[in-house]
PDB file of N, CA and C in Angstrom:
ATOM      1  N   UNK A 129       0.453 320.762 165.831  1.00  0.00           N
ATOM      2  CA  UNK A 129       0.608 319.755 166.874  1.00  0.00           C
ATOM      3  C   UNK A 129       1.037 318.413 166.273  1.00  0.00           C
ATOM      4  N   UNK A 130       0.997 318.036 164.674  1.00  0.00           N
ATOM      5  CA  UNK A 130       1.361 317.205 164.418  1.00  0.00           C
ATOM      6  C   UNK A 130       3.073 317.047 164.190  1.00  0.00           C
ATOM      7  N   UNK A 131       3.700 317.782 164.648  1.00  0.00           N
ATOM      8  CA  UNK A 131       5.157 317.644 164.502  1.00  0.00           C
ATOM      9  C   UNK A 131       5.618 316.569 164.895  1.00  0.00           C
ATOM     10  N   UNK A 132       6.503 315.878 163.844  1.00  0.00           N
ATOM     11  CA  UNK A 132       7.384 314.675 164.030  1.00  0.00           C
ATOM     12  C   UNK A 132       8.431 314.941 165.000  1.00  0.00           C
ATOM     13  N   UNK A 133       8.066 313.839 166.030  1.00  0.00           N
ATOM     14  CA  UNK A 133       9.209 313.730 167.069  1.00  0.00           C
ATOM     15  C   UNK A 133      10.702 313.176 166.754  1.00  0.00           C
ATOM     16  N   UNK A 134      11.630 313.499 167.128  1.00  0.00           N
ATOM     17  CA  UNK A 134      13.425 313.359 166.713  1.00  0.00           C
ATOM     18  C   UNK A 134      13.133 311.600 166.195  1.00  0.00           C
ATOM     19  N   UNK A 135      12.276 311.192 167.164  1.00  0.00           N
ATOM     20  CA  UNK A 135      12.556 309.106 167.589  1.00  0.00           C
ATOM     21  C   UNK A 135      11.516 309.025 168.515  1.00  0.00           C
ATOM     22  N   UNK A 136      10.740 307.910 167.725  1.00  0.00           N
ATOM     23  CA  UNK A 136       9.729 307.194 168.428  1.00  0.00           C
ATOM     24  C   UNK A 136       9.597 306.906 170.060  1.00  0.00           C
ATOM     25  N   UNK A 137       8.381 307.158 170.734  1.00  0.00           N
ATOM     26  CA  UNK A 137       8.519 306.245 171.923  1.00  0.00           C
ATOM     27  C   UNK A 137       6.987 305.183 171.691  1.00  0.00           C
ATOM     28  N   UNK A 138       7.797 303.899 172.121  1.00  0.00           N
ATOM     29  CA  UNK A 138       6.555 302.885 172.163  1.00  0.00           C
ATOM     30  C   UNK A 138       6.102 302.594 173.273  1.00  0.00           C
ATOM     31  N   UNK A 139       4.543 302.689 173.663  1.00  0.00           N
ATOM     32  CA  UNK A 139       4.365 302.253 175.139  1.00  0.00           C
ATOM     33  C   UNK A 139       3.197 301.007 174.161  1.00  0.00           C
ATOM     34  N   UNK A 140       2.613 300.487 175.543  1.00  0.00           N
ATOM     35  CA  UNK A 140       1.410 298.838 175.513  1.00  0.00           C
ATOM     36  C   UNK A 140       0.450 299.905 176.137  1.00  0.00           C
ATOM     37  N   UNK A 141      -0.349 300.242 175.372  1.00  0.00           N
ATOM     38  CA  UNK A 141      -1.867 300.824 175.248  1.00  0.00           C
ATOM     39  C   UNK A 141      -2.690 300.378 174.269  1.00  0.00           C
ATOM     40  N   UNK A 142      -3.793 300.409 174.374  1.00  0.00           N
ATOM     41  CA  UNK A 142      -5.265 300.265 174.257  1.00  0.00           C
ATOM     42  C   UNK A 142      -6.091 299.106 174.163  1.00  0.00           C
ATOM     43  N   UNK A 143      -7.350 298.198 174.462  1.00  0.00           N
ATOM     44  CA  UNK A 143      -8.509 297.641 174.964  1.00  0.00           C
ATOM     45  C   UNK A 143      -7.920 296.508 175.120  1.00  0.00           C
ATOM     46  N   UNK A 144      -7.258 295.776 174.289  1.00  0.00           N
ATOM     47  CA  UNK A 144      -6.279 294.641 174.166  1.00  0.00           C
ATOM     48  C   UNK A 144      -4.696 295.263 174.304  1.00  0.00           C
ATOM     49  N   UNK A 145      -3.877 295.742 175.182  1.00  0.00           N
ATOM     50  CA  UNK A 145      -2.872 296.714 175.159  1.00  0.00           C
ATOM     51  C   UNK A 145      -1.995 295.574 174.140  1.00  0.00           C
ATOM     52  N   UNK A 146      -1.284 296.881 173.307  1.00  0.00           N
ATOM     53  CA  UNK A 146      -0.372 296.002 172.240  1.00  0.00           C
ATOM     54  C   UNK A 146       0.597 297.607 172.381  1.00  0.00           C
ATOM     55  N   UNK A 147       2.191 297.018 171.797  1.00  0.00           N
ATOM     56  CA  UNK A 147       3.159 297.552 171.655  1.00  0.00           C
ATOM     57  C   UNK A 147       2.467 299.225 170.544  1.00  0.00           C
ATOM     58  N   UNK A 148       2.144 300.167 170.782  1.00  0.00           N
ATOM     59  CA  UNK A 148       2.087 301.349 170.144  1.00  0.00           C
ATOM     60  C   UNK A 148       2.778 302.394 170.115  1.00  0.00           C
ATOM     61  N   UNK A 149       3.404 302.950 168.909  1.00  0.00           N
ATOM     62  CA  UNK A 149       4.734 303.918 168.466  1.00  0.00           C
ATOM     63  C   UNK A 149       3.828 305.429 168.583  1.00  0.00           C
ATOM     64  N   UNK A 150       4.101 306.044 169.114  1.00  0.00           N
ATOM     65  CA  UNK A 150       3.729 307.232 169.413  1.00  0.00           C
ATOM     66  C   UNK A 150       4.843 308.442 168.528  1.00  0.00           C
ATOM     67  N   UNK A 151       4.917 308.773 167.250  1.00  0.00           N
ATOM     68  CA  UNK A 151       5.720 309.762 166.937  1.00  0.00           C
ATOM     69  C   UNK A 151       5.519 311.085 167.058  1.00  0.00           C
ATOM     70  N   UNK A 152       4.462 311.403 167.563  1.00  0.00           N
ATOM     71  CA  UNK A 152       3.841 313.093 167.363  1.00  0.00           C
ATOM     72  C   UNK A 152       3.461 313.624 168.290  1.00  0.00           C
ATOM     73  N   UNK A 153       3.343 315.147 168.990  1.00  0.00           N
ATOM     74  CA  UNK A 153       2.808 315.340 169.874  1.00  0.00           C
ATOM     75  C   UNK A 153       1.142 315.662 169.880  1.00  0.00           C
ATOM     76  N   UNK A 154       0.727 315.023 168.750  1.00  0.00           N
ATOM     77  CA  UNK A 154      -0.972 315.278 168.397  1.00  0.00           C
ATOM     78  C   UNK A 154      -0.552 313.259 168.297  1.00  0.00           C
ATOM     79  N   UNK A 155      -0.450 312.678 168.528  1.00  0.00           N
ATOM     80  CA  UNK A 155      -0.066 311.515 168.562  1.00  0.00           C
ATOM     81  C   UNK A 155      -0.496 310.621 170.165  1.00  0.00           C
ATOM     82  N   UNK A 156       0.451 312.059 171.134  1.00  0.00           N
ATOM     83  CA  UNK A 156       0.703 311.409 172.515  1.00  0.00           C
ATOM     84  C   UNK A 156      -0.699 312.019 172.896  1.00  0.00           C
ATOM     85  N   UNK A 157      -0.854 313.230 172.615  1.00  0.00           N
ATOM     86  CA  UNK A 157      -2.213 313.671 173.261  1.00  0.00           C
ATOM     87  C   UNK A 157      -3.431 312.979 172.887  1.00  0.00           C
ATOM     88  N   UNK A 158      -3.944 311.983 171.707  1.00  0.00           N
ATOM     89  CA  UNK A 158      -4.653 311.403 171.490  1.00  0.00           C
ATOM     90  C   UNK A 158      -4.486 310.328 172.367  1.00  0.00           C
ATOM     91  N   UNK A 159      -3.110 309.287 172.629  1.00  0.00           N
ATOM     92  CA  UNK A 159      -2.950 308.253 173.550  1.00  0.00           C
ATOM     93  C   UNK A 159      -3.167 308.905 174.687  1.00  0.00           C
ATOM     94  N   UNK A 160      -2.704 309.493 175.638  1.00  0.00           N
ATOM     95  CA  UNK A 160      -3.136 310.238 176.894  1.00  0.00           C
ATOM     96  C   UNK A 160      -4.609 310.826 177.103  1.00  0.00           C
ATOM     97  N   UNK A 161      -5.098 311.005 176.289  1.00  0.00           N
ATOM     98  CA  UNK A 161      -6.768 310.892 176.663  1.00  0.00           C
ATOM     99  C   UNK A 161      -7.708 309.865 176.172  1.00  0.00           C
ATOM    100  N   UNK A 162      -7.411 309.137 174.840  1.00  0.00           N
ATOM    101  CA  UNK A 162      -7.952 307.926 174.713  1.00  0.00           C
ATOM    102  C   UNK A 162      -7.874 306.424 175.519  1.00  0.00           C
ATOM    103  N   UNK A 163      -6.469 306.449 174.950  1.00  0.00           N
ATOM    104  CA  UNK A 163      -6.035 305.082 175.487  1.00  0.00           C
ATOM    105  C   UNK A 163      -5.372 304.353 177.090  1.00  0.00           C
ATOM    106  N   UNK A 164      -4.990 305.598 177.628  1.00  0.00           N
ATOM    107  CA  UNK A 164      -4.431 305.658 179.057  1.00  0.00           C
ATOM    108  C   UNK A 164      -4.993 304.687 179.956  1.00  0.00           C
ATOM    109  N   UNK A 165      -4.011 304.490 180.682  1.00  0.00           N
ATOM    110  CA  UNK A 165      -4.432 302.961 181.524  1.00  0.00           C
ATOM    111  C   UNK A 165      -5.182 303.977 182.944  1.00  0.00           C
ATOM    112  N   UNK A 166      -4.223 305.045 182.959  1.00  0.00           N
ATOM    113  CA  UNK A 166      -4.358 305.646 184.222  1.00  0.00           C
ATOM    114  C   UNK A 166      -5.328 306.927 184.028  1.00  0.00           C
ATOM    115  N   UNK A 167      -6.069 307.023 185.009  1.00  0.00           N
ATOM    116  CA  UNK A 167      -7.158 308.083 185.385  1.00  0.00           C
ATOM    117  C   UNK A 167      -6.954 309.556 185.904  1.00  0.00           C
ATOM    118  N   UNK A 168      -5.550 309.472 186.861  1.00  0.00           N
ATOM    119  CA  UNK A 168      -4.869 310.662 187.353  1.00  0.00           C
ATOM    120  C   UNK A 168      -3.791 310.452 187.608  1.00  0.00           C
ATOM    121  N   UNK A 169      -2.888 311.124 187.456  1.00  0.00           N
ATOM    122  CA  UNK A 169      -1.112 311.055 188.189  1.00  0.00           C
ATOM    123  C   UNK A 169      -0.239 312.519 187.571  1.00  0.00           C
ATOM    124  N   UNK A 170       0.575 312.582 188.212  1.00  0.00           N
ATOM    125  CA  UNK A 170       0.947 314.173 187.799  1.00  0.00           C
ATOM    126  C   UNK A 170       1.617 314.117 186.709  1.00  0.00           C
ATOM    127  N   UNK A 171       2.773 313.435 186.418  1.00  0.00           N
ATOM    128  CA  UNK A 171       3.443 312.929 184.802  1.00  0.00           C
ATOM    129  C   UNK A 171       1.851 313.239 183.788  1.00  0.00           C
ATOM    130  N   UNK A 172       1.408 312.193 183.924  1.00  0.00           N
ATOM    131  CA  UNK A 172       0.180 312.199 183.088  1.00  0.00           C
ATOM    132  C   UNK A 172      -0.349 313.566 182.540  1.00  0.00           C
ATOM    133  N   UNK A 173      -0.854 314.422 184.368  1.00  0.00           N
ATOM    134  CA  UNK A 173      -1.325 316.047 184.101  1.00  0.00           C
ATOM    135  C   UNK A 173      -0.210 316.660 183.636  1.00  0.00           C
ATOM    136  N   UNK A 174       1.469 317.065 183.716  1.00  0.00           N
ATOM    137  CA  UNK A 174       1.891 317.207 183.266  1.00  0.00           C
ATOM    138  C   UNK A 174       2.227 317.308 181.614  1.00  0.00           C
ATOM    139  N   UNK A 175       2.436 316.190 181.013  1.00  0.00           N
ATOM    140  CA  UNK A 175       1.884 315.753 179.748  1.00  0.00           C
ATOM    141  C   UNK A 175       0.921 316.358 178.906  1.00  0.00           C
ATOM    142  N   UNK A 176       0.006 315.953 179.421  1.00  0.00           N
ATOM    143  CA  UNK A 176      -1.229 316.731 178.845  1.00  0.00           C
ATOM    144  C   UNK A 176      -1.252 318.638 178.547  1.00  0.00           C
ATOM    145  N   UNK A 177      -0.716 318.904 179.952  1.00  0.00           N
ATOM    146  CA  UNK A 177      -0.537 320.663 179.782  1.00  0.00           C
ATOM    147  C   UNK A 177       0.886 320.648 178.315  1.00  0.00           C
ATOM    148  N   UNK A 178       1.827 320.195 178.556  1.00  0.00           N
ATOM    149  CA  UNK A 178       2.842 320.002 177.597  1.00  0.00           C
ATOM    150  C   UNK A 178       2.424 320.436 176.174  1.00  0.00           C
ATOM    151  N   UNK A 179       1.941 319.185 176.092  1.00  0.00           N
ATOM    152  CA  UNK A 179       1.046 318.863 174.424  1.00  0.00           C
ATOM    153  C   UNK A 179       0.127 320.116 174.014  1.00  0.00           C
ATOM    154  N   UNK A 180      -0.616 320.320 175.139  1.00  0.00           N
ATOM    155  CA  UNK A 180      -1.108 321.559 175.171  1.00  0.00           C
ATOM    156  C   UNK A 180      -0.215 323.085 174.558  1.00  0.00           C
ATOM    157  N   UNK A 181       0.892 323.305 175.114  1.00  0.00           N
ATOM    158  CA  UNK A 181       1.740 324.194 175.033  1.00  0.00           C
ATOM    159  C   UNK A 181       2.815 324.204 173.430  1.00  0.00           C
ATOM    160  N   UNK A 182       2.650 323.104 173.290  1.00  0.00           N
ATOM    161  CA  UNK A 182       3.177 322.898 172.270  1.00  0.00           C
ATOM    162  C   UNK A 182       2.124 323.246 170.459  1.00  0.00           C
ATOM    163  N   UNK A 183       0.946 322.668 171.105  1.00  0.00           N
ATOM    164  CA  UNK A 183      -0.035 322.966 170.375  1.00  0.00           C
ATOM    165  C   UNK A 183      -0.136 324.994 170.060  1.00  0.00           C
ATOM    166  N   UNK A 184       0.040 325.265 170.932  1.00  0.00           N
ATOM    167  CA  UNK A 184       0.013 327.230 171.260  1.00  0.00           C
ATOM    168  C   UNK A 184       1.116 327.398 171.194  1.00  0.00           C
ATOM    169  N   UNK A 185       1.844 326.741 170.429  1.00  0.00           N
ATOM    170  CA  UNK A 185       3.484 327.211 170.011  1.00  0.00           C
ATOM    171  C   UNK A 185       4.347 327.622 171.304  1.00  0.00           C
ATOM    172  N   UNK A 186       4.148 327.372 172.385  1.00  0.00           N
ATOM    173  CA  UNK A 186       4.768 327.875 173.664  1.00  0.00           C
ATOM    174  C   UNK A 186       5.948 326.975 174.020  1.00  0.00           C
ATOM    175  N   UNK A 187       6.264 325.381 173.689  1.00  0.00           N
ATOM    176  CA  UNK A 187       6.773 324.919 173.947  1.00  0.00           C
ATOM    177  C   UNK A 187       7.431 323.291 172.805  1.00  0.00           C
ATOM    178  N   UNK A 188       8.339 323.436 172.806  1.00  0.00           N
ATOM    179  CA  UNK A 188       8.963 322.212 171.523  1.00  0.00           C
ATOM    180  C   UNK A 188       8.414 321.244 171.767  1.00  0.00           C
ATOM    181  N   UNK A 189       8.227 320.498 170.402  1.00  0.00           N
ATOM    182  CA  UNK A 189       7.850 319.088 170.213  1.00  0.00           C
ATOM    183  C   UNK A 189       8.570 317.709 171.044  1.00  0.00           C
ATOM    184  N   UNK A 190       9.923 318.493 171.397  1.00  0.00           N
ATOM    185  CA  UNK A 190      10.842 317.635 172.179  1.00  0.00           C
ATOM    186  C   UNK A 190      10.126 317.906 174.211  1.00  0.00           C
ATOM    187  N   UNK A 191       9.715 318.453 174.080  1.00  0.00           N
ATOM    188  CA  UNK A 191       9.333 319.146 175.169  1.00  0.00           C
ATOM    189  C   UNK A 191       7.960 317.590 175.573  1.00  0.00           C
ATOM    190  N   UNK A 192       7.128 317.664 174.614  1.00  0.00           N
ATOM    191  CA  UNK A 192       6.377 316.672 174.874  1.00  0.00           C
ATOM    192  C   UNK A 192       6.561 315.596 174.831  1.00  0.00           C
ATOM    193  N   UNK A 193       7.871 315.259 173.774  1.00  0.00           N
ATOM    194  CA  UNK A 193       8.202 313.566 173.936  1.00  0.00           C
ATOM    195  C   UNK A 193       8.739 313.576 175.035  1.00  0.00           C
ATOM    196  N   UNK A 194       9.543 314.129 176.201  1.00  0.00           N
ATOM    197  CA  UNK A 194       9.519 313.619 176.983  1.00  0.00           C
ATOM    198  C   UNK A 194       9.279 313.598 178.619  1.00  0.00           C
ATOM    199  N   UNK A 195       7.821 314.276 178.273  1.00  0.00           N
ATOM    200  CA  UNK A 195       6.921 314.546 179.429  1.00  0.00           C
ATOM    201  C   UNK A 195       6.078 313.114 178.527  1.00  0.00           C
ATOM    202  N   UNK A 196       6.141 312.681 178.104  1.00  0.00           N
ATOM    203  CA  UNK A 196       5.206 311.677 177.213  1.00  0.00           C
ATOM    204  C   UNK A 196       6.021 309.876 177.818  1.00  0.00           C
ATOM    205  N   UNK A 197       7.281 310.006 177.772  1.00  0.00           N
ATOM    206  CA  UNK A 197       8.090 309.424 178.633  1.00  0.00           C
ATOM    207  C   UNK A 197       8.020 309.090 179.264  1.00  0.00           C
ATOM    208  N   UNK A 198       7.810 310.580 180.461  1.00  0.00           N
ATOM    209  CA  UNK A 198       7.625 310.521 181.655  1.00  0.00           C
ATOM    210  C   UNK A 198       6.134 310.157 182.250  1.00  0.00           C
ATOM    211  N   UNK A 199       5.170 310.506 181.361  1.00  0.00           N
ATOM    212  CA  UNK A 199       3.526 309.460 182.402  1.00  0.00           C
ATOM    213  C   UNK A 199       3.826 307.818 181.605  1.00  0.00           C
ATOM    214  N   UNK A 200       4.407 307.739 180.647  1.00  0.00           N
ATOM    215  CA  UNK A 200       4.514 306.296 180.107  1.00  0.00           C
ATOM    216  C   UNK A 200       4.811 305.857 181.441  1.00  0.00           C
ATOM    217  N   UNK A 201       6.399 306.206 181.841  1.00  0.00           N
ATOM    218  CA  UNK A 201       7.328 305.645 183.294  1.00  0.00           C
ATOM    219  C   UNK A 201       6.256 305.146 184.210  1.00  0.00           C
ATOM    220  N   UNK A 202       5.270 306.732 184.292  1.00  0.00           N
ATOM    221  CA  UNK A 202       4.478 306.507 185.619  1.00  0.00           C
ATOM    222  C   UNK A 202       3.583 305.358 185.670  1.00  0.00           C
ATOM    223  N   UNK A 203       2.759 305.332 184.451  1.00  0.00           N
ATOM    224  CA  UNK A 203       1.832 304.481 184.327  1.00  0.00           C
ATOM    225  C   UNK A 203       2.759 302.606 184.187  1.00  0.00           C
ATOM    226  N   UNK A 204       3.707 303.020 183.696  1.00  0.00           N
ATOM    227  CA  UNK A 204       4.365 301.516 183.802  1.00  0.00           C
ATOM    228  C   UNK A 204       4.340 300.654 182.591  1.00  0.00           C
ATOM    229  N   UNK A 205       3.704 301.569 181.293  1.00  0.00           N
ATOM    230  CA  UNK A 205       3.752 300.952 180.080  1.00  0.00           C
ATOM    231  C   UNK A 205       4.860 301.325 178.968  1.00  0.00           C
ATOM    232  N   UNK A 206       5.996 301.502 179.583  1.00  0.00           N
ATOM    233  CA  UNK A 206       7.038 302.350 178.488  1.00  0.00           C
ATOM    234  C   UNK A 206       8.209 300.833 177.953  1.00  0.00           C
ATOM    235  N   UNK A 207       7.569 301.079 177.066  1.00  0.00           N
ATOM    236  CA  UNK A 207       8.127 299.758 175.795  1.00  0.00           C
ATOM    237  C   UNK A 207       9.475 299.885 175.726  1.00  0.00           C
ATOM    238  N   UNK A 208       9.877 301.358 175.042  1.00  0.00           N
ATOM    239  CA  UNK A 208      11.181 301.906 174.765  1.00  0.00           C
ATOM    240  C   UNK A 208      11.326 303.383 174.486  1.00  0.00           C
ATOM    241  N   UNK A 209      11.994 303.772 174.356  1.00  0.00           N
ATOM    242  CA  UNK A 209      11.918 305.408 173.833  1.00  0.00           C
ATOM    243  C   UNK A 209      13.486 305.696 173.236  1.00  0.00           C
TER     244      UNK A 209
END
């Protein structure tokens, strides 16, 4: 699950939100259950199953950067990607 993603995405997460580079999909899944602004939204659940799938070899590392993207979008903290 630690596979290096192609290119960074940065979202503004955690207690004091600051600019954070997310390269990994053991990376996004730590931000998506630690640091997340948001509590529920489907991007988000999405995401999470992703990382999941990727973890069980079912699905590419590219697969999660950008379902990782996509709850950033939702939640409204997507820096850059």
């Amino acid at each position: 699950m630690n596979t290096p993603w192609s290119k960074p995405v940065t979202v503004l997460i955690g207690e004091t939100p600051s600019d954070t580079k997310i390269d990994t999909t053991q990376g996004a899944a730590w931000a998506l259950i630690e640091d997340w602004p948001m509590e529920d939204g489907t991007a988000l659940d999405r995401a999470l199953t992703v990382c999941a799938a990727v973890d069980a070899g079912k699905q590419k590392p590219e697969d999660a950067r950008k379902a990782f993207i996509d709850a950033a979008v939702e939640a409204n903290i997507l820096v850059s990607a």
